[in-house]
Short mmCIF file of C-alpha atoms in Angstrom, two decimals:
data_model
loop_
_atom_site.label_atom_id
_atom_site.label_comp_id
_atom_site.label_asym_id
_atom_site.label_seq_id
_atom_site.Cartn_x
_atom_site.Cartn_y
_atom_site.Cartn_z
CA MET G 29 6.09 6.14 -4.95
CA LEU G 30 9.38 7.81 -5.73
CA ARG G 31 11.33 6.46 -8.67
CA PRO G 32 14.70 7.49 -10.08
CA SER G 33 14.70 8.97 -13.55
CA LEU G 34 15.59 6.55 -16.31
CA PRO G 35 19.31 6.80 -17.20
CA ALA G 36 20.08 7.58 -20.80
CA ALA G 37 21.94 4.29 -21.13
CA LEU G 38 18.71 2.37 -20.62
CA VAL G 39 17.30 3.06 -24.04
CA LEU G 40 17.58 -0.53 -25.21
CA ALA G 41 14.24 -1.61 -26.66
CA LEU G 42 12.88 -4.65 -24.82
CA PHE G 43 9.86 -5.01 -27.07
CA ALA G 44 9.50 -3.85 -30.65
CA ALA G 45 6.84 -1.20 -31.01
CA CYS G 46 5.54 0.85 -33.87
CA GLN G 47 4.83 4.58 -33.77
CA LEU G 48 1.10 5.23 -33.81
CA PRO G 49 -0.22 8.05 -35.99
CA PRO G 50 -1.51 11.11 -34.13
CA GLN G 51 -5.07 10.69 -32.82
CA THR G 52 -7.84 13.20 -32.61
CA GLU G 53 -10.94 13.19 -30.45
CA SER G 54 -13.01 12.15 -33.48
CA ALA G 55 -10.67 9.31 -34.52
CA ALA G 56 -12.00 5.76 -34.34
CA PRO G 57 -11.01 4.13 -31.05
CA PRO G 58 -8.33 1.44 -31.19
CA LYS G 59 -9.53 -2.14 -31.32
CA PRO G 60 -9.17 -3.81 -27.89
CA ALA G 61 -6.61 -6.58 -27.57
CA PHE G 62 -9.24 -8.80 -25.95
CA ASP G 63 -12.91 -8.51 -25.17
CA SER G 64 -15.72 -10.32 -23.39
CA GLY G 65 -19.37 -9.89 -22.59
CA ASN G 66 -18.67 -10.39 -18.88
CA TRP G 67 -16.92 -7.14 -18.05
CA ARG G 68 -17.92 -5.33 -14.85
CA SER G 69 -17.62 -1.56 -14.56
CA LEU G 70 -15.47 -0.21 -11.72
CA PHE G 71 -16.36 3.45 -12.27
CA ASP G 72 -19.85 4.80 -12.90
CA GLY G 73 -18.69 8.09 -14.42
CA LYS G 74 -20.68 10.06 -11.85
CA SER G 75 -19.23 9.46 -8.39
CA LEU G 76 -16.35 7.97 -6.40
CA SER G 77 -18.59 5.13 -5.25
CA GLY G 78 -16.54 1.93 -4.96
CA TRP G 79 -13.26 3.83 -4.53
CA THR G 80 -11.24 4.88 -1.50
CA THR G 81 -8.00 6.76 -0.78
CA LYS G 82 -7.13 4.55 2.20
CA GLY G 83 -6.23 0.94 2.76
CA GLY G 84 -3.43 0.37 0.26
CA ARG G 85 0.31 0.76 0.59
CA TYR G 86 0.67 4.31 -0.72
CA ASP G 87 -2.13 6.36 0.78
CA GLY G 88 -1.83 10.10 0.31
CA LYS G 89 -3.62 13.41 0.01
CA ALA G 90 -3.79 13.78 -3.75
CA LYS G 91 -7.09 15.31 -4.91
CA TRP G 92 -9.55 13.06 -6.71
CA SER G 93 -12.78 14.19 -8.35
CA VAL G 94 -15.23 13.32 -11.11
CA GLU G 95 -15.13 15.73 -14.05
CA ASP G 96 -16.95 15.30 -17.37
CA GLY G 97 -17.48 11.60 -16.74
CA ALA G 98 -13.84 10.92 -15.85
CA LEU G 99 -12.03 10.07 -12.61
CA VAL G 100 -9.49 12.87 -12.28
CA GLY G 101 -6.42 13.05 -10.05
CA ARG G 102 -4.16 16.01 -9.32
CA GLU G 103 -1.60 16.96 -6.69
CA GLY G 104 -2.95 17.87 -3.26
CA PRO G 105 -1.68 20.37 -0.71
CA ASN G 106 2.11 20.69 -0.39
CA LYS G 107 2.68 18.71 -3.59
CA ALA G 108 0.87 15.69 -2.11
CA GLY G 109 0.53 12.57 -4.19
CA GLY G 110 -1.33 9.37 -3.46
CA LEU G 111 -3.53 6.64 -4.85
CA ILE G 112 -7.23 6.04 -5.14
CA TYR G 113 -8.10 2.37 -4.75
CA THR G 114 -10.91 0.00 -5.52
CA LYS G 115 -12.67 -1.00 -2.31
CA ASP G 116 -12.48 -4.67 -3.31
CA ARG G 117 -9.34 -6.75 -3.71
CA TYR G 118 -8.44 -8.73 -6.84
CA ARG G 119 -5.90 -11.35 -7.79
CA SER G 120 -6.22 -12.53 -11.40
CA PHE G 121 -8.07 -10.33 -13.86
CA ALA G 122 -8.19 -8.43 -17.10
CA MET G 123 -8.72 -4.70 -16.85
CA THR G 124 -9.32 -1.98 -19.42
CA LEU G 125 -9.39 1.77 -19.03
CA GLU G 126 -8.97 4.91 -21.06
CA THR G 127 -6.61 7.51 -19.69
CA ARG G 128 -5.57 11.00 -20.63
CA ILE G 129 -2.45 12.14 -18.80
CA ASP G 130 -1.28 15.69 -19.23
CA TYR G 131 2.34 16.04 -20.27
CA PRO G 132 4.45 16.06 -18.19
CA PHE G 133 2.76 14.10 -15.40
CA ASP G 134 3.57 10.89 -13.52
CA SER G 135 0.85 8.30 -12.88
CA GLY G 136 0.36 4.55 -12.88
CA VAL G 137 -1.91 1.58 -12.31
CA PHE G 138 -1.15 -0.45 -9.17
CA VAL G 139 -2.26 -4.04 -8.51
CA HIS G 140 -2.22 -6.30 -5.43
CA MET G 141 -2.05 -3.36 -3.05
CA ARG G 142 -2.02 -4.18 0.67
CA PRO G 143 -0.49 -2.16 3.50
CA GLU G 144 1.62 -5.05 4.75
CA ALA G 145 3.07 -6.31 1.46
CA LYS G 146 4.40 -5.14 -1.88
CA GLY G 147 2.22 -4.86 -4.96
CA LEU G 148 3.11 -4.09 -8.57
CA GLN G 149 2.89 -0.88 -10.58
CA VAL G 150 2.32 -0.54 -14.31
CA THR G 151 3.99 2.81 -14.86
CA LEU G 152 2.28 5.66 -16.69
CA ASP G 153 5.18 8.07 -16.23
CA HIS G 154 4.37 10.54 -18.99
CA ARG G 155 7.43 12.79 -18.60
CA PRO G 156 10.81 13.23 -20.27
CA GLY G 157 12.81 10.14 -19.30
CA GLY G 158 9.72 8.41 -17.92
CA GLU G 159 8.35 5.04 -18.99
CA ILE G 160 4.92 3.86 -20.05
CA ALA G 161 4.05 0.24 -19.19
CA GLY G 162 7.17 -0.55 -17.22
CA ILE G 163 6.87 -2.65 -14.04
CA TYR G 164 7.92 -1.17 -10.71
CA SER G 165 7.69 -2.13 -7.04
CA GLU G 166 9.93 -0.22 -4.66
CA GLY G 167 12.52 -0.60 -7.41
CA TRP G 168 12.48 -1.41 -11.11
CA LEU G 169 11.43 -4.91 -12.08
CA HIS G 170 11.08 -4.38 -15.82
CA HIS G 171 12.03 -1.41 -18.00
CA ASN G 172 9.99 -0.53 -21.09
CA PRO G 173 11.49 2.58 -22.72
CA ASP G 174 9.56 2.06 -25.97
CA GLY G 175 6.13 2.17 -24.35
CA GLU G 176 5.97 5.94 -24.84
CA LYS G 177 5.86 5.41 -28.61
CA LEU G 178 2.45 3.77 -28.22
CA PHE G 179 1.08 6.51 -25.97
CA PRO G 180 0.36 9.76 -27.87
CA LYS G 181 0.54 12.99 -25.90
CA ASN G 182 -2.59 14.88 -24.89
CA GLU G 183 -4.91 12.14 -26.15
CA TRP G 184 -7.16 9.53 -24.61
CA ASN G 185 -5.19 6.26 -24.66
CA LEU G 186 -6.57 2.76 -24.20
CA VAL G 187 -4.67 0.74 -21.58
CA GLU G 188 -5.40 -2.97 -21.13
CA LEU G 189 -3.91 -5.24 -18.48
CA ARG G 190 -3.98 -8.95 -17.77
CA VAL G 191 -2.69 -10.15 -14.41
CA THR G 192 -2.72 -13.94 -14.20
CA GLY G 193 -0.94 -16.92 -12.70
CA LEU G 194 0.19 -18.19 -9.32
CA THR G 195 3.22 -15.91 -9.51
CA PRO G 196 1.73 -13.09 -11.53
CA ARG G 197 2.28 -12.55 -15.19
CA VAL G 198 1.54 -8.95 -16.16
CA GLU G 199 0.66 -8.19 -19.78
CA VAL G 200 -0.05 -4.66 -21.00
CA TRP G 201 -1.51 -3.44 -24.26
CA LEU G 202 -1.39 0.23 -25.28
CA ASN G 203 -4.02 1.26 -27.84
CA GLY G 204 -4.37 -2.37 -28.92
CA SER G 205 -0.64 -3.12 -29.30
CA LYS G 206 1.12 -5.34 -26.80
CA SER G 207 3.83 -3.42 -25.01
CA CYS G 208 4.78 -5.45 -21.94
CA ASP G 209 4.84 -9.11 -20.96
CA TRP G 210 6.55 -9.80 -17.64
CA THR G 211 6.32 -12.58 -15.06
CA ARG G 212 7.48 -12.21 -11.50
CA ALA G 213 10.10 -14.77 -10.52
CA ALA G 214 8.80 -17.42 -8.14
CA GLY G 215 9.93 -17.18 -4.55
CA LEU G 216 10.50 -13.43 -4.33
CA PRO G 217 9.63 -12.46 -0.74
CA GLY G 218 7.33 -9.72 0.46
CA PHE G 219 4.77 -9.63 -2.36
CA ALA G 220 1.00 -9.80 -1.83
CA LEU G 221 -1.07 -12.58 -3.39
CA ASP G 222 -3.91 -10.19 -4.08
CA GLY G 223 -5.07 -6.72 -3.13
CA LEU G 224 -6.66 -3.47 -4.18
CA ILE G 225 -6.21 -1.85 -7.58
CA GLY G 226 -4.95 1.71 -7.45
CA LEU G 227 -4.63 4.73 -9.74
CA GLN G 228 -1.82 7.13 -8.96
CA VAL G 229 -0.91 10.77 -8.69
CA HIS G 230 2.83 10.64 -8.07
CA GLY G 231 3.13 14.04 -6.41
CA ASN G 232 6.23 15.82 -5.09
CA ARG G 233 6.59 17.75 -8.34
CA GLY G 234 4.67 20.95 -7.82
CA ASP G 235 2.42 20.36 -10.84
CA PRO G 236 -0.24 23.04 -11.34
CA ALA G 237 -3.86 22.14 -10.60
CA THR G 238 -4.57 22.18 -14.32
CA ARG G 239 -2.21 19.24 -14.87
CA THR G 240 -4.03 15.97 -14.23
CA ALA G 241 -4.38 12.26 -14.87
CA SER G 242 -7.88 11.30 -16.02
CA PHE G 243 -9.46 7.85 -16.29
CA ARG G 244 -12.75 6.65 -17.77
CA ASN G 245 -14.46 3.43 -18.91
CA VAL G 246 -12.67 1.46 -16.19
CA ARG G 247 -13.76 -2.19 -16.41
CA ILE G 248 -12.62 -5.49 -14.97
CA LEU G 249 -13.01 -9.17 -15.90
CA GLU G 250 -12.06 -11.53 -13.09
CA LEU G 251 -10.13 -14.63 -14.16
CA PRO G 252 -9.23 -17.90 -12.43
CA THR G 253 -5.81 -18.15 -10.80
CA VAL G 254 -4.08 -21.18 -12.30
CA ASP G 255 -0.70 -22.51 -13.30
CA PRO G 256 -0.20 -21.31 -16.91
CA ALA G 257 1.75 -24.49 -17.65
CA LEU G 258 -1.49 -26.41 -17.08
CA PHE G 259 -4.28 -24.10 -18.21
CA ALA G 260 -4.88 -21.24 -20.60
CA ILE G 261 -7.77 -18.84 -19.96
CA ASP G 262 -10.13 -17.74 -22.71
CA ALA G 263 -12.01 -14.43 -22.96
CA LYS G 264 -14.95 -15.85 -20.98
CA GLY G 265 -12.79 -16.98 -18.06
CA GLN G 266 -13.01 -20.64 -19.05
CA LEU G 267 -9.95 -22.86 -18.65
CA GLN G 268 -8.43 -24.75 -21.56
CA ALA G 269 -6.09 -27.62 -20.67
CA THR G 270 -2.56 -27.61 -22.04
CA ASP G 271 -0.85 -30.77 -23.25
CA LYS G 272 0.93 -30.94 -19.89
CA ALA G 273 -2.41 -30.88 -18.06
CA LYS G 274 -3.82 -33.61 -20.28
CA GLU G 275 -0.74 -35.76 -19.70
CA ALA G 276 -1.17 -35.28 -15.95
CA GLY G 277 -4.75 -36.57 -16.19
CA TRP G 278 -6.75 -33.38 -15.71
CA SER G 279 -10.32 -33.64 -17.02
CA ASN G 280 -13.18 -31.15 -17.19
CA LEU G 281 -16.17 -32.49 -15.26
CA LEU G 282 -18.44 -30.14 -17.22
CA ALA G 283 -17.01 -31.05 -20.63
CA ASN G 284 -20.27 -32.85 -21.50
CA GLY G 285 -22.55 -30.45 -19.70
CA THR G 286 -24.52 -32.40 -17.09
CA GLN G 287 -24.38 -35.75 -18.92
CA ASP G 288 -21.80 -37.08 -16.45
CA TRP G 289 -23.88 -36.00 -13.43
CA SER G 290 -27.11 -37.09 -11.81
CA PHE G 291 -29.38 -35.28 -9.37
CA VAL G 292 -30.70 -36.61 -6.08
CA GLY G 293 -33.96 -34.96 -5.03
CA GLY G 294 -35.84 -34.45 -8.29
CA ALA G 295 -35.44 -34.01 -12.01
CA LEU G 296 -32.00 -32.96 -13.23
CA SER G 297 -33.54 -30.53 -15.72
CA ASP G 298 -35.39 -28.73 -12.91
CA ALA G 299 -32.35 -28.53 -10.64
CA CYS G 300 -29.71 -26.96 -12.86
CA ARG G 301 -28.77 -25.75 -16.31
CA ILE G 302 -25.67 -24.99 -18.36
CA ASN G 303 -25.39 -21.40 -19.56
CA ASP G 304 -22.40 -20.60 -21.76
CA GLY G 305 -20.26 -23.22 -20.05
CA VAL G 306 -21.38 -22.24 -16.53
CA LEU G 307 -23.42 -24.59 -14.32
CA GLU G 308 -26.25 -22.62 -12.72
CA PHE G 309 -28.62 -23.42 -9.87
CA PRO G 310 -31.86 -21.42 -10.31
CA LYS G 311 -33.64 -20.35 -7.17
CA LYS G 312 -36.75 -22.27 -8.21
CA GLY G 313 -36.30 -26.01 -8.21
CA PRO G 314 -35.99 -29.08 -5.98
CA GLY G 315 -33.69 -29.35 -3.00
CA GLY G 316 -31.01 -32.00 -3.09
CA TYR G 317 -27.60 -32.36 -4.68
CA LEU G 318 -25.87 -32.88 -7.98
CA ARG G 319 -23.35 -35.72 -8.05
CA THR G 320 -20.86 -37.18 -10.49
CA LYS G 321 -21.70 -40.58 -11.91
CA GLU G 322 -18.08 -41.59 -11.40
CA SER G 323 -16.43 -42.18 -8.04
CA TYR G 324 -13.05 -40.83 -6.98
CA ARG G 325 -10.62 -41.86 -4.28
CA ASP G 326 -7.50 -39.69 -4.30
CA PHE G 327 -7.57 -36.55 -6.39
CA GLU G 328 -6.82 -32.90 -6.92
CA LEU G 329 -9.89 -30.77 -7.70
CA ARG G 330 -10.31 -27.13 -8.61
CA LEU G 331 -13.49 -25.18 -9.30
CA ASP G 332 -14.86 -21.65 -9.37
CA PHE G 333 -18.10 -20.67 -7.66
CA LYS G 334 -20.19 -17.52 -7.42
CA ILE G 335 -23.12 -17.08 -5.06
CA ALA G 336 -26.01 -14.67 -4.65
CA ARG G 337 -27.03 -12.98 -1.42
CA MET G 338 -28.29 -15.55 1.14
CA ALA G 339 -27.15 -18.54 -0.90
CA ASN G 340 -26.39 -21.84 0.80
CA SER G 341 -24.56 -24.61 -1.01
CA GLY G 342 -21.59 -26.90 -0.54
CA LEU G 343 -18.97 -29.10 -2.20
CA PHE G 344 -19.29 -32.80 -1.35
CA LEU G 345 -16.22 -35.03 -1.44
CA ARG G 346 -16.22 -38.85 -1.50
CA GLY G 347 -19.97 -39.04 -1.09
CA ASP G 348 -21.36 -42.54 -0.63
CA VAL G 349 -24.29 -43.36 -2.90
CA GLU G 350 -25.70 -45.87 -0.43
CA LYS G 351 -25.35 -43.99 2.86
CA GLY G 352 -27.53 -40.90 2.61
CA ASN G 353 -26.34 -37.37 3.40
CA PRO G 354 -22.98 -36.93 1.62
CA ALA G 355 -21.92 -34.27 4.15
CA PHE G 356 -21.49 -37.16 6.59
CA SER G 357 -21.04 -40.25 4.41
CA GLY G 358 -18.17 -38.36 2.83
CA CYS G 359 -17.60 -34.73 3.77
CA GLU G 360 -18.67 -31.23 2.77
CA VAL G 361 -16.67 -28.07 2.16
CA GLN G 362 -19.20 -25.37 3.00
CA ILE G 363 -20.41 -22.59 0.67
CA VAL G 364 -22.70 -19.99 2.26
CA ASP G 365 -23.28 -16.24 2.32
CA ASP G 366 -21.01 -15.40 5.26
CA PHE G 367 -21.74 -11.71 4.84
CA ASN G 368 -25.51 -11.67 5.40
CA TRP G 369 -26.62 -15.01 6.81
CA GLU G 370 -26.54 -14.26 10.52
CA ARG G 371 -28.12 -10.82 10.20
CA VAL G 372 -30.99 -11.91 7.93
CA THR G 373 -31.80 -15.20 9.68
CA ARG G 374 -31.06 -13.84 13.18
CA THR G 375 -29.12 -17.00 13.91
CA LYS G 376 -25.48 -17.59 14.82
CA LEU G 377 -23.31 -19.70 12.56
CA LYS G 378 -20.96 -22.10 14.27
CA PRO G 379 -17.27 -21.81 13.30
CA THR G 380 -17.67 -25.05 11.34
CA GLN G 381 -20.52 -23.63 9.24
CA PHE G 382 -18.85 -20.71 7.51
CA THR G 383 -17.67 -20.88 3.90
CA GLY G 384 -14.59 -23.06 3.61
CA SER G 385 -15.28 -25.03 6.75
CA LEU G 386 -15.16 -28.80 6.71
CA TYR G 387 -18.80 -28.90 7.67
CA ALA G 388 -19.43 -29.75 11.34
CA ALA G 389 -15.82 -30.88 11.69
CA LEU G 390 -13.24 -28.08 11.17
CA ALA G 391 -13.41 -24.29 10.94
CA PRO G 392 -11.58 -22.51 8.09
CA GLY G 393 -8.21 -21.11 9.06
CA ASP G 394 -8.78 -17.88 7.13
CA ARG G 395 -12.13 -16.10 7.35
CA GLU G 396 -10.99 -13.27 5.03
CA ALA G 397 -10.50 -15.41 1.93
CA LEU G 398 -14.10 -15.31 0.65
CA LEU G 399 -14.73 -12.59 -1.93
CA PRO G 400 -17.89 -10.44 -1.88
CA ILE G 401 -21.25 -11.62 -3.17
CA GLY G 402 -21.44 -11.76 -6.97
CA ARG G 403 -17.73 -12.38 -7.53
CA TRP G 404 -16.04 -15.60 -8.60
CA ASN G 405 -14.19 -17.58 -5.91
CA SER G 406 -11.93 -20.58 -6.45
CA TYR G 407 -11.53 -23.76 -4.42
CA ARG G 408 -8.54 -26.05 -4.72
CA VAL G 409 -8.82 -29.42 -2.98
CA LEU G 410 -6.14 -32.07 -2.55
CA TYR G 411 -7.47 -35.27 -0.99
CA VAL G 412 -5.06 -38.23 -0.67
CA GLY G 413 -5.84 -40.95 1.81
CA SER G 414 -6.96 -39.22 4.97
CA GLN G 415 -5.00 -36.01 4.26
CA LEU G 416 -7.20 -33.15 3.08
CA ARG G 417 -5.95 -29.74 1.97
CA VAL G 418 -8.41 -26.99 0.98
CA GLU G 419 -7.51 -23.59 -0.43
CA LEU G 420 -9.89 -20.70 -1.11
CA ASN G 421 -8.65 -18.04 -3.53
CA GLY G 422 -5.07 -19.15 -2.98
CA ARG G 423 -5.27 -19.08 0.83
CA VAL G 424 -4.85 -22.32 2.75
CA LEU G 425 -7.89 -22.98 4.95
CA TYR G 426 -6.54 -26.25 6.38
CA ASP G 427 -4.21 -29.11 5.60
CA VAL G 428 -5.28 -31.84 7.96
CA ASP G 429 -5.28 -35.55 8.60
CA THR G 430 -9.03 -36.10 8.86
CA LYS G 431 -8.52 -39.13 11.09
CA THR G 432 -7.43 -36.75 13.86
CA LEU G 433 -10.64 -34.68 13.77
CA LYS G 434 -13.35 -34.99 16.39
CA ALA G 435 -16.38 -35.45 14.16
CA GLU G 436 -19.57 -37.48 14.05
CA PRO G 437 -19.36 -39.92 12.50
CA PRO G 438 -15.55 -40.18 12.73
CA PHE G 439 -13.78 -39.93 9.39
CA VAL G 440 -12.43 -43.46 9.75
CA GLN G 441 -16.06 -44.60 9.39
CA ARG G 442 -16.71 -42.49 6.29
CA ALA G 443 -16.26 -43.48 2.67
CA GLY G 444 -12.72 -43.62 1.32
CA GLU G 445 -14.02 -43.26 -2.22
CA GLY G 446 -17.12 -41.65 -3.68
CA PHE G 447 -18.72 -39.01 -5.85
CA ILE G 448 -18.09 -35.28 -6.13
CA GLY G 449 -21.26 -33.34 -5.36
CA LEU G 450 -22.73 -29.84 -5.31
CA GLN G 451 -25.49 -29.03 -2.85
CA ARG G 452 -28.69 -27.40 -4.13
CA HIS G 453 -30.26 -25.53 -1.26
CA ALA G 454 -31.84 -22.11 -1.94
CA PRO G 455 -33.28 -20.49 1.19
CA LYS G 456 -36.46 -18.47 0.81
CA GLN G 457 -34.50 -15.23 1.41
CA VAL G 458 -32.63 -15.59 -1.90
CA GLU G 459 -33.82 -12.90 -4.31
CA ASP G 460 -31.68 -13.52 -7.40
CA GLU G 461 -32.99 -15.81 -10.10
CA VAL G 462 -29.72 -17.79 -10.04
CA TYR G 463 -28.38 -18.34 -6.55
CA ALA G 464 -25.20 -20.35 -7.26
CA SER G 465 -22.96 -20.74 -10.31
CA PHE G 466 -20.03 -23.08 -10.94
CA ARG G 467 -17.44 -23.22 -13.70
CA ASN G 468 -14.03 -24.74 -14.46
CA ILE G 469 -14.60 -27.93 -12.46
CA TRP G 470 -11.42 -29.84 -13.24
CA LEU G 471 -10.18 -33.00 -11.54
CA ARG G 472 -6.94 -34.98 -11.61
CA PRO G 473 -6.95 -38.51 -10.16
CA ILE G 474 -3.90 -39.31 -8.06
CA LYS G 475 -2.43 -42.80 -7.99
CA ARG G 476 -1.25 -43.60 -4.51
CA GLU G 477 1.81 -45.77 -4.11
CA GLN G 478 0.91 -49.04 -2.41
#
């Protein structure tokens, strides 16, 4: 991406920053601004597996290679620049990497990259007049002229990012010191909700092949996408309610572990367990479903789920204790391995059986919303009267008056109040020891005006 040079007048410091002492290769690494035991590596230090130079917004012919355990980018033929992207898309996350950028050289970290919409760039413009940890997207969104002070020349520098919120907040730490905190204004058109993460060679400069941008120890921690006015996110990805959320009536359905739940189909202790705040369904155990002891009528619900290959589960809403299968006494929002199910079982799923479908009643309106196996997904459900809205990872699957659906039994004959449930159904093809995990199950009752 081409950017104008920073005018001399824009030297106003937006964030106070201290000058770091010179580092050497043997110096102790800076202490990370945040850490967690749940990081996932994006770069194996040996290959370009998991990365691609196509599919974002700024594809190009920059040269990318692996050298001495680092992902290295340099200009391609005819001064070509370009990005290398993760093959998977991300929305809310923390990310850490170490980078060594030769001086002068222009690079950056891009988030929410899609061909059809704008993403955001955290600038790593390591040149005279350039900016480190500014925010750019086809024009400047946030200047950060003091970032360079936290980014020593010709050294490995630790860069940490957090991208969170419904309209993203981007925070950047350089070598453990916070350098940027910017939130995109709500309602700005043309921006992607999520997308690929990219590393940049700017190009168009005629830099010699010896001048490069190098990256190593690239890790990611996926985080829930929530309204920051309602929830804070801790280092483990768990939500903590703000005073505003508490006043609105939000409650954590896993606050007491499984004490507020019962299991239909066997012993609760055999069906599930709590592991570091996460509800897990082991492969071994009875079939059936977990249900809340309390009933709910009108509510807003949000939860995160992660499934293993060939998993089959579901989210029950308004299940009736007295009328058997909650998928039909109430309703079920499906959770299944869309990616492998048909191939492994040699069966064909109906449109109303894929993840996000209102089971046997309504197909999801977006089949691209589900994230790959092993990654956290988020459901948001708003159920008031007969109106049901379901979102998966921020994408609306349907917003429908259930009374209008052709279903058996008709929704007018189903319960108008009931439990929240999670289906426990592990097919024999599941190989992982835990086949479904759930966290951050929060619910807000809604009082309907009479």
